[in-house]
Amino acid sequence: MPAPHAPSPATAPPACEHPATGAPHTAAAPRTPPAKPPRPAPPESALGLSWASEEDTQAFARRLAHTPALGHALITLHGDLGAGKTTLVRHLLRALGVGGRIKSPTYAVVEPYEVPWPWAVPATQSGNQSDPQGPLGIWHFDFYRLGDPREWEDAGLRDLLASPGLKLVEWPEQAPDLPTPDLAVYLHTTDGDQRLVRLLAHTECGYRCLRAAQSDIQSDAPDDAPERTRPQTKGET
């Protein structure tokens, strides 16, 4: 009599099958964190101002000169002839400590300046003020008469604009391949001496400069020149 067949042992499902259902098992894809949304631009990256007189221009320049971010900024100045670009630059240079005659670089294309680093720096262990930054280099450019692109290269203007220090550029539209400015200043003259000013910050450095321009530093303003610079209200241009 043949021996009874032993019951077949239960076979384990293949490794690629689910142990309970027997359905093919698909390995879960590795989880990746969701992509971070792009960092939005600061809401104050644009600012409108109205200057009623040159005293307002001077007050603005003094406020701007208070921020160390200015030390390595590229600032472009836009506006028609007589809009006040050079006047603003002169007040800013004075506020940064430039003495003597301040010449317009219309014919020289660029005028260099150097002043001691104008912002406070950490004190050394001896208690004296250290100056790790060294002097502040400032270049005032005027590209109004720049007509030949070869002059741009021959004069080394590209290298100057890429160097450390503060760069102030009038008539940037005339320059080929000008880097994106940290802060752009647009000036428009209305009837009388009033000027409408538009500031656009394109970088974090420019945003810090813009914030400084908004600061109200009453102690820095002369007693006989009260602060009148104000942000434009909605609807102004």
Coordinates of C-alpha atoms in Angstrom, one line a residue:
M1 CA 0.0 0.0 0.0
P2 CA 1.5 3.2 -1.1
A3 CA 2.5 5.6 1.7
P4 CA 0.2 8.6 2.0
H5 CA 1.6 11.7 0.6
A6 CA 2.7 14.1 3.2
P7 CA 1.0 17.5 3.0
S8 CA 3.0 19.9 1.0
P9 CA 4.6 22.5 3.2
A10 CA 3.3 26.0 2.7
T11 CA 5.5 27.9 0.4
A12 CA 6.4 31.5 1.3
P13 CA 5.5 34.0 -1.3
P14 CA 8.3 35.3 -3.4
A15 CA 10.2 38.2 -1.9
C16 CA 8.7 40.6 -4.5
E17 CA 5.1 39.8 -3.4
H18 CA 3.2 41.2 -0.5
P19 CA 3.3 38.5 2.3
A20 CA -0.5 38.9 3.0
T21 CA -2.0 39.4 -0.4
G22 CA 0.5 38.0 -2.7
A23 CA 0.3 41.1 -4.8
P24 CA 3.6 42.3 -6.4
H25 CA 5.4 44.6 -4.0
T26 CA 6.7 47.9 -5.3
A27 CA 9.5 49.5 -3.3
A28 CA 8.5 53.0 -2.1
A29 CA 10.4 55.8 -3.8
P30 CA 12.7 57.7 -1.5
R31 CA 10.9 60.7 -0.1
T32 CA 12.4 64.0 -1.1
P33 CA 11.6 67.2 0.7
P34 CA 9.5 69.6 -1.3
A35 CA 11.4 72.3 -3.1
K36 CA 11.6 75.5 -1.2
P37 CA 9.7 78.4 -2.9
P38 CA 11.9 81.2 -4.1
R39 CA 12.6 83.8 -1.5
P40 CA 10.3 86.7 -2.1
A41 CA 11.8 90.2 -2.6
P42 CA 11.5 92.4 0.4
P43 CA 8.3 94.5 0.2
E44 CA 10.3 97.7 0.6
S45 CA 12.6 97.0 -2.3
A46 CA 11.1 100.1 -4.0
L47 CA 10.7 103.5 -2.4
G48 CA 9.4 106.8 -3.6
L49 CA 10.5 110.2 -2.2
S50 CA 9.8 113.8 -2.8
W51 CA 12.6 116.4 -2.2
A52 CA 11.4 120.0 -2.0
S53 CA 14.9 121.6 -1.8
E54 CA 18.6 120.8 -1.9
E55 CA 18.5 120.5 1.9
D56 CA 16.3 117.4 1.4
T57 CA 19.0 116.0 -0.9
Q58 CA 21.6 116.6 1.7
A59 CA 19.5 115.0 4.5
F60 CA 18.9 111.9 2.3
A61 CA 22.7 111.6 1.6
R62 CA 23.5 111.9 5.3
R63 CA 21.0 109.1 6.2
L64 CA 22.4 106.9 3.4
A65 CA 26.0 107.4 4.6
H66 CA 25.1 105.8 7.9
T67 CA 24.9 102.2 6.6
P68 CA 28.1 100.1 6.3
A69 CA 26.5 98.3 3.4
L70 CA 27.4 101.3 1.3
G71 CA 31.0 100.4 1.6
H72 CA 30.9 97.9 -1.3
A73 CA 27.8 99.1 -3.2
L74 CA 27.3 99.9 -6.8
I75 CA 24.7 102.7 -7.1
T76 CA 23.5 104.0 -10.4
L77 CA 21.9 107.4 -10.8
H78 CA 19.4 108.1 -13.6
G79 CA 17.8 111.3 -14.8
D80 CA 18.0 114.1 -17.3
L81 CA 20.6 116.8 -17.3
G82 CA 20.1 119.0 -14.3
A83 CA 18.1 116.4 -12.4
G84 CA 20.4 116.6 -9.5
K85 CA 22.6 113.4 -9.9
T86 CA 25.9 115.2 -9.3
T87 CA 24.5 117.2 -6.5
L88 CA 23.4 114.1 -4.7
V89 CA 26.8 112.5 -5.2
R90 CA 28.6 115.6 -3.8
H91 CA 26.4 115.5 -0.7
L92 CA 27.0 111.8 -0.2
L93 CA 30.8 112.2 -0.6
R94 CA 30.8 115.0 2.0
A95 CA 28.8 112.9 4.4
L96 CA 31.4 110.1 4.0
G97 CA 34.2 112.5 4.9
V98 CA 35.5 113.6 1.5
G99 CA 37.1 117.0 1.8
G100 CA 38.5 119.5 -0.7
R101 CA 37.1 120.1 -4.1
I102 CA 34.7 117.5 -5.5
K103 CA 34.9 117.6 -9.3
S104 CA 32.5 116.3 -11.8
P105 CA 34.0 113.4 -13.8
T106 CA 32.2 114.4 -17.0
Y107 CA 35.4 114.7 -19.0
A108 CA 37.7 112.4 -16.9
V109 CA 35.0 109.7 -16.8
V110 CA 36.0 108.7 -13.3
E111 CA 37.1 110.5 -10.2
P112 CA 38.6 108.4 -7.3
Y113 CA 38.5 109.3 -3.6
E114 CA 39.7 107.6 -0.5
V115 CA 38.6 108.2 3.1
P116 CA 39.1 106.4 6.4
W117 CA 36.6 103.7 6.9
P118 CA 33.7 105.8 8.2
W119 CA 31.8 103.2 10.2
A120 CA 32.4 101.9 13.7
V121 CA 34.3 98.6 13.9
P122 CA 34.8 96.2 16.8
A123 CA 37.4 97.3 19.4
T124 CA 40.6 95.3 19.8
Q125 CA 41.6 93.7 23.1
S126 CA 43.7 96.8 23.9
G127 CA 40.6 98.9 23.7
N128 CA 41.7 100.8 20.6
Q129 CA 39.5 100.9 17.6
S130 CA 40.7 98.5 14.9
D131 CA 40.3 99.2 11.2
P132 CA 40.4 95.8 9.5
Q133 CA 38.7 97.2 6.4
G134 CA 41.4 99.8 5.8
P135 CA 40.4 103.0 3.9
L136 CA 37.2 103.2 1.9
G137 CA 37.8 103.6 -1.9
I138 CA 35.1 105.6 -3.7
W139 CA 34.8 105.9 -7.5
H140 CA 32.5 108.5 -9.1
F141 CA 31.8 107.6 -12.7
D142 CA 30.1 109.8 -15.4
F143 CA 29.5 107.9 -18.6
Y144 CA 27.7 110.8 -20.4
R145 CA 30.6 111.1 -23.0
L146 CA 31.4 107.5 -23.2
G147 CA 30.8 106.7 -26.9
D148 CA 33.4 104.2 -27.9
P149 CA 33.2 100.7 -26.3
R150 CA 36.9 100.4 -26.6
E151 CA 37.3 103.2 -24.1
W152 CA 35.5 101.0 -21.6
E153 CA 38.1 98.3 -21.9
D154 CA 41.2 100.5 -22.4
A155 CA 40.5 102.6 -19.3
G156 CA 40.0 99.5 -17.2
L157 CA 36.5 100.6 -16.1
R158 CA 35.2 97.1 -15.9
D159 CA 37.9 96.2 -13.4
L160 CA 37.2 99.3 -11.3
L161 CA 33.5 98.5 -11.1
A162 CA 34.4 94.9 -10.0
S163 CA 36.8 96.1 -7.3
P164 CA 35.9 96.6 -3.6
G165 CA 34.6 100.0 -2.5
L166 CA 31.7 102.3 -3.3
K167 CA 30.9 102.9 -7.0
L168 CA 28.6 105.8 -7.9
V169 CA 27.6 105.8 -11.6
E170 CA 26.0 108.7 -13.5
W171 CA 24.5 107.9 -17.0
P172 CA 24.8 104.1 -16.6
E173 CA 22.8 103.7 -19.8
Q174 CA 26.0 104.7 -21.8
A175 CA 28.1 101.9 -20.4
P176 CA 28.3 98.5 -22.0
D177 CA 27.7 95.4 -19.8
L178 CA 27.3 97.4 -16.6
P179 CA 26.8 95.0 -13.7
T180 CA 23.4 94.9 -12.0
P181 CA 23.5 97.8 -9.5
D182 CA 22.8 97.2 -5.8
L183 CA 20.7 100.4 -5.7
A184 CA 19.3 102.4 -8.6
V185 CA 18.3 106.1 -8.0
Y186 CA 15.9 107.7 -10.5
L187 CA 15.5 111.5 -10.2
H188 CA 12.8 113.6 -12.0
T189 CA 12.6 117.4 -11.8
T190 CA 9.1 119.0 -11.6
D191 CA 8.2 122.6 -11.5
G192 CA 10.5 124.7 -9.3
D193 CA 13.1 122.9 -7.2
Q194 CA 11.0 119.8 -6.3
R195 CA 12.4 116.4 -7.3
L196 CA 10.6 113.1 -7.4
V197 CA 12.9 110.3 -6.5
R198 CA 12.5 106.5 -7.0
L199 CA 14.8 104.0 -5.4
L200 CA 15.0 100.4 -6.5
A201 CA 17.0 97.8 -4.6
H202 CA 18.2 94.9 -6.7
T203 CA 20.3 93.1 -4.0
E204 CA 20.4 92.5 -0.3
C205 CA 23.1 95.2 -0.1
G206 CA 20.9 97.6 -2.0
Y207 CA 18.0 96.7 0.3
R208 CA 20.1 97.7 3.3
C209 CA 20.9 101.0 1.7
L210 CA 17.3 101.6 1.0
R211 CA 16.4 100.8 4.6
A212 CA 19.0 103.4 5.7
A213 CA 17.5 105.9 3.4
Q214 CA 14.2 105.5 5.2
S215 CA 15.7 106.0 8.6
D216 CA 14.8 109.2 10.4
I217 CA 18.0 110.4 12.0
Q218 CA 17.0 113.7 13.5
S219 CA 20.2 114.1 15.5
D220 CA 22.2 114.2 12.2
A221 CA 20.1 116.9 10.6
P222 CA 21.1 120.6 11.0
D223 CA 18.9 122.5 13.4
D224 CA 18.0 125.0 10.6
A225 CA 17.2 122.3 8.1
P226 CA 14.3 120.1 9.4
E227 CA 13.8 116.8 7.7
R228 CA 11.2 117.0 5.0
T229 CA 12.0 113.9 3.0
R230 CA 9.0 111.6 3.1
P231 CA 7.8 108.4 1.4
Q232 CA 5.3 109.0 -1.4
T233 CA 1.8 108.1 -0.8
K234 CA -0.2 105.8 -3.0
G235 CA -1.0 107.4 -6.3
E236 CA 2.1 109.6 -6.5
T237 CA 4.6 109.0 -9.3

